[in-house]
Amino acid sequence: MRDMRKTRERLDYNVNHDLLTGLYNRRYVEEYIASHNINFAIGMLDIDDFKHINDMYGHHLGDVVLKTVSDAFVNHLEEGQLAVRWGGEEFILLFPDYTVPQAQDKINEICRIISSSAINEDGAKIYVTLTAGVCDGNSLNFEEAVRNADNLLYYGKRHGKNQVVAT
């Protein structure tokens, strides 16, 4: 019985979490939004030049970067805020009951912390920056909010990277 319960708990965890980073996954956040009637600001973040990191240092170090960035999100978010690995090197940060300026300030703070600390692994010393798009999700369905945040993110990528762009 005990082994079955542990197996069930592990399966439940795996269904809702990204196995590399331990963050919530896309499936979880979509179900969370559908089942909670909340006001929120949303940030979509992307690691700048991640392909270059993988190409130059290998996928192992790319995984270390993903895990380090994910840990920074978890360590600097407040209770009730969600960090989600959306896919590849893209993440969503969900801020219930936050305004866009509040979420933008929080994301700027987290991005500064991440970019100011080198990742030291296998003799490599890497500094990582992120670009983010932040918008209000209150008057939109979740898909529209994600699309808007993504558009803002890519505006930031096209205009210099290493910045947080908000509506």
CSV table of C-alpha atoms in Angstrom, one decimal, residues 64-129:
chain,number,residue,atom,x,y,z
A,64,VAL,CA,22.4,23.6,-15.8
A,65,VAL,CA,21.4,27.1,-17.0
A,66,LEU,CA,17.7,26.1,-17.2
A,67,LYS,CA,17.8,24.7,-13.7
A,68,THR,CA,19.7,27.7,-12.3
A,69,VAL,CA,17.2,30.2,-13.8
A,70,SER,CA,14.3,28.1,-12.6
A,71,ASP,CA,15.7,28.0,-9.1
A,72,ALA,CA,16.0,31.8,-9.1
A,73,PHE,CA,12.4,32.1,-10.0
A,74,VAL,CA,11.3,29.8,-7.2
A,75,ASN,CA,13.6,31.5,-4.6
A,76,HIS,CA,12.4,35.0,-5.4
A,77,LEU,CA,8.6,34.6,-6.0
A,78,GLU,CA,6.2,35.1,-3.2
A,79,GLU,CA,3.6,32.6,-2.0
A,80,GLY,CA,0.8,32.1,-4.5
A,81,GLN,CA,2.9,33.2,-7.5
A,82,LEU,CA,3.6,30.5,-10.1
A,83,ALA,CA,6.7,29.7,-12.1
A,84,VAL,CA,6.1,27.6,-15.2
A,85,ARG,CA,8.4,26.1,-17.8
A,86,TRP,CA,6.4,26.8,-20.9
A,87,GLY,CA,8.7,25.1,-23.3
A,88,GLY,CA,12.4,25.1,-24.3
A,89,GLU,CA,14.0,28.1,-22.7
A,90,GLU,CA,10.6,30.0,-22.2
A,91,PHE,CA,9.0,30.4,-18.9
A,92,ILE,CA,5.8,32.0,-17.6
A,93,LEU,CA,5.5,33.8,-14.2
A,94,LEU,CA,2.0,34.2,-13.0
A,95,PHE,CA,1.2,37.0,-10.5
A,96,PRO,CA,-2.3,36.7,-9.0
A,97,ASP,CA,-3.7,40.1,-7.9
A,98,TYR,CA,-0.7,42.0,-9.2
A,99,THR,CA,-0.9,44.9,-11.5
A,100,VAL,CA,1.4,45.0,-14.6
A,101,PRO,CA,3.8,47.6,-13.0
A,102,GLN,CA,4.1,45.4,-9.9
A,103,ALA,CA,4.8,42.3,-12.0
A,104,GLN,CA,7.2,44.2,-14.2
A,105,ASP,CA,9.1,45.4,-11.1
A,106,LYS,CA,9.3,41.9,-9.7
A,107,ILE,CA,10.5,40.4,-13.0
A,108,ASN,CA,13.1,43.2,-13.4
A,109,GLU,CA,14.3,42.3,-9.9
A,110,ILE,CA,14.6,38.6,-10.7
A,111,CYS,CA,16.3,39.3,-14.0
A,112,ARG,CA,18.9,41.5,-12.3
A,113,ILE,CA,19.6,38.8,-9.8
A,114,ILE,CA,20.1,36.2,-12.5
A,115,SER,CA,22.2,38.4,-14.7
A,116,SER,CA,24.5,39.5,-11.9
A,117,SER,CA,25.6,36.0,-10.9
A,118,ALA,CA,27.8,33.8,-13.1
A,119,ILE,CA,26.9,30.1,-13.6
A,120,ASN,CA,30.1,28.2,-13.0
A,121,GLU,CA,30.1,24.6,-14.3
A,122,ASP,CA,32.7,22.4,-15.9
A,123,GLY,CA,35.2,25.2,-16.1
A,124,ALA,CA,32.8,27.6,-17.9
A,125,LYS,CA,31.7,30.9,-16.4
A,126,ILE,CA,28.4,32.0,-18.0
A,127,TYR,CA,26.3,35.1,-17.4
A,128,VAL,CA,22.7,34.8,-18.5
A,129,THR,CA,20.2,37.5,-19.4
